[in-house]
PDB file of C-alpha atoms in Angstrom:
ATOM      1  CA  UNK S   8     122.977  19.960 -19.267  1.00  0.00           C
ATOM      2  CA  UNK S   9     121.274  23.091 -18.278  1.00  0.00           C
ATOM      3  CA  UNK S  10     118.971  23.046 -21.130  1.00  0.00           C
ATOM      4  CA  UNK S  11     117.934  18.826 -19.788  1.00  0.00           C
ATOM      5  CA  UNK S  12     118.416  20.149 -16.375  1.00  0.00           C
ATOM      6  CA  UNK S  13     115.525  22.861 -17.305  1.00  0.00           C
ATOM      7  CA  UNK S  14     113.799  20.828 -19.398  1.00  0.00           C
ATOM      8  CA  UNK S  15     113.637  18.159 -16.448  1.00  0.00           C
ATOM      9  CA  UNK S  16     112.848  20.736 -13.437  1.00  0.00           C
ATOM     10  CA  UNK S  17     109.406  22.048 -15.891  1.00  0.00           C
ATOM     11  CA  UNK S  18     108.733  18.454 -16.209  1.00  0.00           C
ATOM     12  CA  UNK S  19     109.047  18.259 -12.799  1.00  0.00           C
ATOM     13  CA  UNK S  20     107.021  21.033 -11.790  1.00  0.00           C
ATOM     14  CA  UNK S  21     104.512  19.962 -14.352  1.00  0.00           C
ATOM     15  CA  UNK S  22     104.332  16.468 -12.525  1.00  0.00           C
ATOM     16  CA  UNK S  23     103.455  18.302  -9.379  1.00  0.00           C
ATOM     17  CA  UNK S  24     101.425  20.183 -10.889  1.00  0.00           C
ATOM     18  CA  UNK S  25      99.372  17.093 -12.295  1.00  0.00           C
ATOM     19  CA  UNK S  26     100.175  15.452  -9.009  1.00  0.00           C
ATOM     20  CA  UNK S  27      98.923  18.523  -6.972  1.00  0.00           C
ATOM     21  CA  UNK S  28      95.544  18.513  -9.862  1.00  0.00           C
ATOM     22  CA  UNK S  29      95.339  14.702  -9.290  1.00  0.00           C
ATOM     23  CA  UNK S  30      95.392  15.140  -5.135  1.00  0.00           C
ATOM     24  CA  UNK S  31      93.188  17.762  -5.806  1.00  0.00           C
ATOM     25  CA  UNK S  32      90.888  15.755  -7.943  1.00  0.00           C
ATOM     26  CA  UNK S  33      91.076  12.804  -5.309  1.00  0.00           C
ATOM     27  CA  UNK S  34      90.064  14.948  -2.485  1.00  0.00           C
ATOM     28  CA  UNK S  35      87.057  15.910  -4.367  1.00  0.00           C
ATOM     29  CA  UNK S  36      86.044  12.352  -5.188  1.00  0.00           C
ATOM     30  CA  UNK S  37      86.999  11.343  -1.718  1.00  0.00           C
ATOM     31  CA  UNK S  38      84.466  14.091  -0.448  1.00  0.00           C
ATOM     32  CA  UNK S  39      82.502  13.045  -3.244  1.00  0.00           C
ATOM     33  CA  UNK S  40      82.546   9.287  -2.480  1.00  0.00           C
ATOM     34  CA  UNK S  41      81.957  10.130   0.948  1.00  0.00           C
ATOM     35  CA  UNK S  42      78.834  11.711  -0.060  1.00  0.00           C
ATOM     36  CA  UNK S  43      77.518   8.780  -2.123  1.00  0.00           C
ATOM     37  CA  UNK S  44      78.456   6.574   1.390  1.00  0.00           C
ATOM     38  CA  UNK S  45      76.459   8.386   3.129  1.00  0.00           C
ATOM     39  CA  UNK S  46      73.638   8.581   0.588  1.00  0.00           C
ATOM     40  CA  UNK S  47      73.695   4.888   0.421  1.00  0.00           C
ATOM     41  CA  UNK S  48      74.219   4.500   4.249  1.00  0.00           C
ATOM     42  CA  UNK S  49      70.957   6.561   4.268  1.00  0.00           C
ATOM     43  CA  UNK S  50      69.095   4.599   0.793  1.00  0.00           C
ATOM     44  CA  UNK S  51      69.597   1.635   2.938  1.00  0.00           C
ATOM     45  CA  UNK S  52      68.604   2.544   6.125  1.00  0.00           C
ATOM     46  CA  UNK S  53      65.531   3.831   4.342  1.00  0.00           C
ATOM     47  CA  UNK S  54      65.276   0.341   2.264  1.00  0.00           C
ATOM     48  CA  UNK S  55      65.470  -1.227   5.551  1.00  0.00           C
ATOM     49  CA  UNK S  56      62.896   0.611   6.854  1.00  0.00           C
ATOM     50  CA  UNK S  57      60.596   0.425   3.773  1.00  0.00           C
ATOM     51  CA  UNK S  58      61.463  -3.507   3.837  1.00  0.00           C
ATOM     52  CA  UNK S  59      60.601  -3.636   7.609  1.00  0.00           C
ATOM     53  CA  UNK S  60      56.606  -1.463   7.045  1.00  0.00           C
ATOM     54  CA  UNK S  61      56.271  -3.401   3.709  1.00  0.00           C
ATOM     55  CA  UNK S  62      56.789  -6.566   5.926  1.00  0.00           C
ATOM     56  CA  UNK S  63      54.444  -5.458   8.258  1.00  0.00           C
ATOM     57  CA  UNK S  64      52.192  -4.171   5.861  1.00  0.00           C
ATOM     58  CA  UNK S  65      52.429  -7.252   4.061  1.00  0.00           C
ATOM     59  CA  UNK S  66      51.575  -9.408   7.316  1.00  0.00           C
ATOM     60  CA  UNK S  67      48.782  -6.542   8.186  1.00  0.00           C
ATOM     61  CA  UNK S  68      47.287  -7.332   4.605  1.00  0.00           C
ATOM     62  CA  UNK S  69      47.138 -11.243   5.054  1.00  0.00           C
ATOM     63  CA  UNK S  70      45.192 -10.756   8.107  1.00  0.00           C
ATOM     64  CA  UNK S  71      42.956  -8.289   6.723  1.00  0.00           C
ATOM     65  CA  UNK S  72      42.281 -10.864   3.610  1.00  0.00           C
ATOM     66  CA  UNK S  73      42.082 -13.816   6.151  1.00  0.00           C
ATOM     67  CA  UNK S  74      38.948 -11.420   8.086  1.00  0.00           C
ATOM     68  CA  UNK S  75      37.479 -10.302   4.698  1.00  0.00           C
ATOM     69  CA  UNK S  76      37.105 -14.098   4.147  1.00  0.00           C
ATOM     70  CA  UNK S  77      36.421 -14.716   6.912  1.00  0.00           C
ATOM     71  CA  UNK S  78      33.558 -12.428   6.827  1.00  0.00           C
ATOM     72  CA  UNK S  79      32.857 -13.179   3.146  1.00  0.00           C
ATOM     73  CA  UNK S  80      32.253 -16.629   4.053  1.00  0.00           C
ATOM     74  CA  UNK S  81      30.232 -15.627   6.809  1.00  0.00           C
ATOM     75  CA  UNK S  82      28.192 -13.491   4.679  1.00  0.00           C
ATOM     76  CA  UNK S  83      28.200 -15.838   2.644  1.00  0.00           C
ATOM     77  CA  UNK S  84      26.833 -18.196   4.816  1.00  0.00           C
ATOM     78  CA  UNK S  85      24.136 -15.985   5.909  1.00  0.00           C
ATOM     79  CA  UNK S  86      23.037 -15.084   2.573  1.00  0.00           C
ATOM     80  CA  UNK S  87      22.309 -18.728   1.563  1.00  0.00           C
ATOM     81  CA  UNK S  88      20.515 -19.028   4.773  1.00  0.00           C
ATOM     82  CA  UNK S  89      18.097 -15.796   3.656  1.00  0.00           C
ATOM     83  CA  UNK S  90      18.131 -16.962   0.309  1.00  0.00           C
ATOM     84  CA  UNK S  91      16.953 -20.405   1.680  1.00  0.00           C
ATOM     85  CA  UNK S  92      13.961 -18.960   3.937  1.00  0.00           C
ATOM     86  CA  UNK S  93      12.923 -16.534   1.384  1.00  0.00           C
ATOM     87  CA  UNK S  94      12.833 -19.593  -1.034  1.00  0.00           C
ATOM     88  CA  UNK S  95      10.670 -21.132   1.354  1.00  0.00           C
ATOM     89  CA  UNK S  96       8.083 -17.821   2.580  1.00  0.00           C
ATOM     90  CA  UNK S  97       8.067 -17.503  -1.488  1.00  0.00           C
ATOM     91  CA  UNK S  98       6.729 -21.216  -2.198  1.00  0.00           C
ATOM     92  CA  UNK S  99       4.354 -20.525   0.660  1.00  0.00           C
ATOM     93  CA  UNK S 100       3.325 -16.777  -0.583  1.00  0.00           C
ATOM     94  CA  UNK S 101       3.050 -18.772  -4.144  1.00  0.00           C
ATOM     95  CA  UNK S 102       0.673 -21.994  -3.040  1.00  0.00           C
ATOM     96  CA  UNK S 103      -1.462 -18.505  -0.886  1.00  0.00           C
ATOM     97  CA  UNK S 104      -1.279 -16.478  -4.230  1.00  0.00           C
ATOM     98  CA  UNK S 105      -3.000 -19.722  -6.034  1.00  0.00           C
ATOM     99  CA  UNK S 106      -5.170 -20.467  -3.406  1.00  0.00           C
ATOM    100  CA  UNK S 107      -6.439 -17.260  -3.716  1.00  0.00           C
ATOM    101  CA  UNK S 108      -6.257 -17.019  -7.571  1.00  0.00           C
ATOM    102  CA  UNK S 109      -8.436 -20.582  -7.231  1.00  0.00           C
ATOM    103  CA  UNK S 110     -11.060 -18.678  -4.719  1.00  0.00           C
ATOM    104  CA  UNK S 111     -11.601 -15.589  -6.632  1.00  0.00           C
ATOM    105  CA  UNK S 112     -12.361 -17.847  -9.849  1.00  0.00           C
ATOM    106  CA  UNK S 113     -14.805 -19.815  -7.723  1.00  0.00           C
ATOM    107  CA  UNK S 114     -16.178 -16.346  -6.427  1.00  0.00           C
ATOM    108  CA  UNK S 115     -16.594 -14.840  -9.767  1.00  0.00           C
ATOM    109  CA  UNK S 116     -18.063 -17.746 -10.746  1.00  0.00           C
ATOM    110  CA  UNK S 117     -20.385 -17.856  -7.649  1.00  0.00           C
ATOM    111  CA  UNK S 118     -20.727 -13.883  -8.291  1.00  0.00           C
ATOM    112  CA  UNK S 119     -21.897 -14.400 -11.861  1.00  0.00           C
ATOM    113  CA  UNK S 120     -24.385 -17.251 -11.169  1.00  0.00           C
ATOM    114  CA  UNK S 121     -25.730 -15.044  -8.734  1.00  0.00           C
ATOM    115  CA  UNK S 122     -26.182 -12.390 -10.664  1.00  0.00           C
ATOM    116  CA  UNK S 123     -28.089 -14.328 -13.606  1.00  0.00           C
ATOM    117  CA  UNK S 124     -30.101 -15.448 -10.530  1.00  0.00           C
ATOM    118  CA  UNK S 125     -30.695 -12.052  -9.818  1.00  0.00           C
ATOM    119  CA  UNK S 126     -31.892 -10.648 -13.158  1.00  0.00           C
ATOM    120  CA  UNK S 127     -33.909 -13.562 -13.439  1.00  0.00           C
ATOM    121  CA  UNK S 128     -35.608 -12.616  -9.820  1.00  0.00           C
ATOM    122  CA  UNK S 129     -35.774  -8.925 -10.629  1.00  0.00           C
ATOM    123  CA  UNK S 130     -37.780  -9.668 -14.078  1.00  0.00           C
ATOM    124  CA  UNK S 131     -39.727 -12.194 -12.386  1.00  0.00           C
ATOM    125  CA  UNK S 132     -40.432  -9.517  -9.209  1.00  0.00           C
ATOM    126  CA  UNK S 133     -40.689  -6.823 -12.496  1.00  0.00           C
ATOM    127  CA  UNK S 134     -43.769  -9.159 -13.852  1.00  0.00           C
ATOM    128  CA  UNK S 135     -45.395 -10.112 -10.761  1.00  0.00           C
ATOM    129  CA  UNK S 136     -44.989  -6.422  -9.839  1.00  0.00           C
ATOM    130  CA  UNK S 137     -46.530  -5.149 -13.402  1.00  0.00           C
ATOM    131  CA  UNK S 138     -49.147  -8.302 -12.496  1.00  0.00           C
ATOM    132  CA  UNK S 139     -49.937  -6.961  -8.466  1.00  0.00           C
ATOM    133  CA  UNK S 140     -50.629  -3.144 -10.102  1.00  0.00           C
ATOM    134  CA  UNK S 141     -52.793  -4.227 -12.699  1.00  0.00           C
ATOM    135  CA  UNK S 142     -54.941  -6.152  -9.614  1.00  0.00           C
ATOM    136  CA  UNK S 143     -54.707  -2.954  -7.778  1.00  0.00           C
ATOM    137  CA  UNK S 144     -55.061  -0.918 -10.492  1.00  0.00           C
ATOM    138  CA  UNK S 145     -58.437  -3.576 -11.168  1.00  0.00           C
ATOM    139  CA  UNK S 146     -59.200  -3.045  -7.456  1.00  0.00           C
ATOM    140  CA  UNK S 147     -58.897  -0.047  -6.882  1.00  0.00           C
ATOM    141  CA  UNK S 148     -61.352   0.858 -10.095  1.00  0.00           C
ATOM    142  CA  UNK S 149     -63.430  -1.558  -8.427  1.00  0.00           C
ATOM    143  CA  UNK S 150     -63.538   0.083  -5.057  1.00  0.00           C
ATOM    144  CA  UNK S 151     -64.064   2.898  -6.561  1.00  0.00           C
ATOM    145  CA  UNK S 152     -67.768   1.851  -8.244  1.00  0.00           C
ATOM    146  CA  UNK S 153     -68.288   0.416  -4.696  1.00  0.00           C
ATOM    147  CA  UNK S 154     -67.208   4.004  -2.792  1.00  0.00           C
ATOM    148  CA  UNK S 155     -69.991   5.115  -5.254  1.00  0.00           C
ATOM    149  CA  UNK S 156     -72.372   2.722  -5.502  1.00  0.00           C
ATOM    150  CA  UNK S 157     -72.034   3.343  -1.610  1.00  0.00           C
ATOM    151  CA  UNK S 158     -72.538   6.869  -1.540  1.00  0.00           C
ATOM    152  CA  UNK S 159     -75.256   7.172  -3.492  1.00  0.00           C
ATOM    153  CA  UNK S 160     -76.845   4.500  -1.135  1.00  0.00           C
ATOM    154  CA  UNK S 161     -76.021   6.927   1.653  1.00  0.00           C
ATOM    155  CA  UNK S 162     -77.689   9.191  -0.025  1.00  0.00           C
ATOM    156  CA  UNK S 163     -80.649   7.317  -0.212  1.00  0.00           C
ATOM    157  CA  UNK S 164     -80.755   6.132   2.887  1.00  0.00           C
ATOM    158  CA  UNK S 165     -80.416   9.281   4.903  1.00  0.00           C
ATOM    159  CA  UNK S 166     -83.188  10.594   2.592  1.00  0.00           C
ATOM    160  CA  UNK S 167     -85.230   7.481   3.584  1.00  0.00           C
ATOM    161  CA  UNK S 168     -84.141   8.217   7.189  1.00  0.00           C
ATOM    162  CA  UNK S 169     -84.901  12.098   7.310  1.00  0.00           C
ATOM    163  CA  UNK S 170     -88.694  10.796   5.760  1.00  0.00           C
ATOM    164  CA  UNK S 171     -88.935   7.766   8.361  1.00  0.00           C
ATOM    165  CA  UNK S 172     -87.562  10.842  10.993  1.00  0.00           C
ATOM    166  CA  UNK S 173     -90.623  12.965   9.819  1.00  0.00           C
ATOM    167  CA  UNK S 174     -93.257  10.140  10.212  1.00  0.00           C
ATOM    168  CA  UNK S 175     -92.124   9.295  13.277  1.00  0.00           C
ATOM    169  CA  UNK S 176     -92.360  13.039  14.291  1.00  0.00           C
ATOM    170  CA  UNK S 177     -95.726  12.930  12.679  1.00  0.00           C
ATOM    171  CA  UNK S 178     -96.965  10.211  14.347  1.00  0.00           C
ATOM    172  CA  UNK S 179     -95.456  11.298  17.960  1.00  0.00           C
ATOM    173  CA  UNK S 180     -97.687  14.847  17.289  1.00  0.00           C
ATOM    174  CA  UNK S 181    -100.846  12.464  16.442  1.00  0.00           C
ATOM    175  CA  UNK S 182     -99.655  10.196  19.756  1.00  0.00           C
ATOM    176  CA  UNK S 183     -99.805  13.445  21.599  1.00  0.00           C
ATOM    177  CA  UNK S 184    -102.948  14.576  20.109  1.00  0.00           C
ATOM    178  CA  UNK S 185    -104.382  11.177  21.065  1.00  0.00           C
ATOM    179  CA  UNK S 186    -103.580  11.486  24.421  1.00  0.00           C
ATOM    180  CA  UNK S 187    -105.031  14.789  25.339  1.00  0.00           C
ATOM    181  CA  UNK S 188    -108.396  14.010  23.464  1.00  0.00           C
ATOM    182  CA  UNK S 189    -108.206  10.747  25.776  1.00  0.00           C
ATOM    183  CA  UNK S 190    -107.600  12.633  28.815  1.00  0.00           C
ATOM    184  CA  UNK S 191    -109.885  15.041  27.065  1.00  0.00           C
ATOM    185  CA  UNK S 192    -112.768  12.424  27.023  1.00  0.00           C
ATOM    186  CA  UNK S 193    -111.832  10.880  30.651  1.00  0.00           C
ATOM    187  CA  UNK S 194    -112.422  14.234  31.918  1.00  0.00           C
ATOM    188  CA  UNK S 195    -116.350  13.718  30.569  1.00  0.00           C
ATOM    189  CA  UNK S 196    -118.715  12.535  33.089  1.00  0.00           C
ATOM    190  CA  UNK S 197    -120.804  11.569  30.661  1.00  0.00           C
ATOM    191  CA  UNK S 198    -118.367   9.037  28.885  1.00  0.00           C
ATOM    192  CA  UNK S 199    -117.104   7.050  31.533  1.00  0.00           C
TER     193      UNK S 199
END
């Protein structure tokens, strides 16, 4: 009886023992359980606040997409418009470009006909040119005889005129000498 009394009281005190290990054990899950509470309390208070910006984020993101498409569409819009009047200024620019493309044929075309014009005036102008010096050339050879043909008739005549000079001196001494014999001979009483 002893020995089962024994045997019963360290079975006892084992039980308590594992009880007091078990308590023990459940305190520290209890503390640990009230950890994981409040670290899920917290997770979801955080969720629900993550839930509550992504919401708002989510609603902040539509109306930013609604703008950009807005504003996509606009620009959109406008770009077709520029495209459109560039379109337009560049079929205008083009018809200018060809219009002027057209004139600067006709010009070079004018320009070159001009120029054969030209050559054929400046050869023509070249021969009547050569032509006109050969006449002067002529001419002046010819006035040239004449200037002497002329100066040697100068010559002669101011020879003839320094001999018609001395006659005339000549005969104004005889004129002289023909008046003073007449006054000479009116002075005679014996000749009037």
């Amino acid at each position: 009886g002893v020995f089962l009394y024994n045997h019963l009281q360290q079975k006892v005190r084992n039980a308590e023992a594992l009880a007091q290990k078990y308590k023990q054990q459940q305190e520290a899950l209890s503390a640990q359980l009230q950890v994981v509470y409040e670290h899920r309390s917290r997770l979801e208070r955080s969720l629900q606040k993550e839930r509550g910006e992504h919401k708002k984020t989510k609603e902040d993101f539509l109306v930013y997409k609604l703008e950009a498409q807005e504003a996509l569409n606009k620009e959109k819009q406008d770009s077709m418009n520029r495209y459109g009047a560039l379109s337009s200024q560049h079929k205008i620019l083009k018809n200018q470009h060809d219009d002027v493309k057209k004139q600067l044929l006709d010009l070079q075309l004018q320009h070159n006909s001009l120029k054969l014009e030209h050559r054929k005036s400046l050869e023509s102008h070249s021969q009547k040119l050569s032509q006109l010096q050969q006449e002067r050339d002529s001419e002046v050879t010819n006035l040239q005889d004449t200037v002497f043909k002329l100066r040697e008739e100068s010559k002669l005549l101011r020879k003839a005129h320094q001999e018609v000079h001395s006659q005339l001196l000549n005969a104004q001494a005889q004129m002289e000498e023909f008046r003073q014999l007449k006054e000479a001979l009116q002075k005679m009483p014996g000749l009037r």
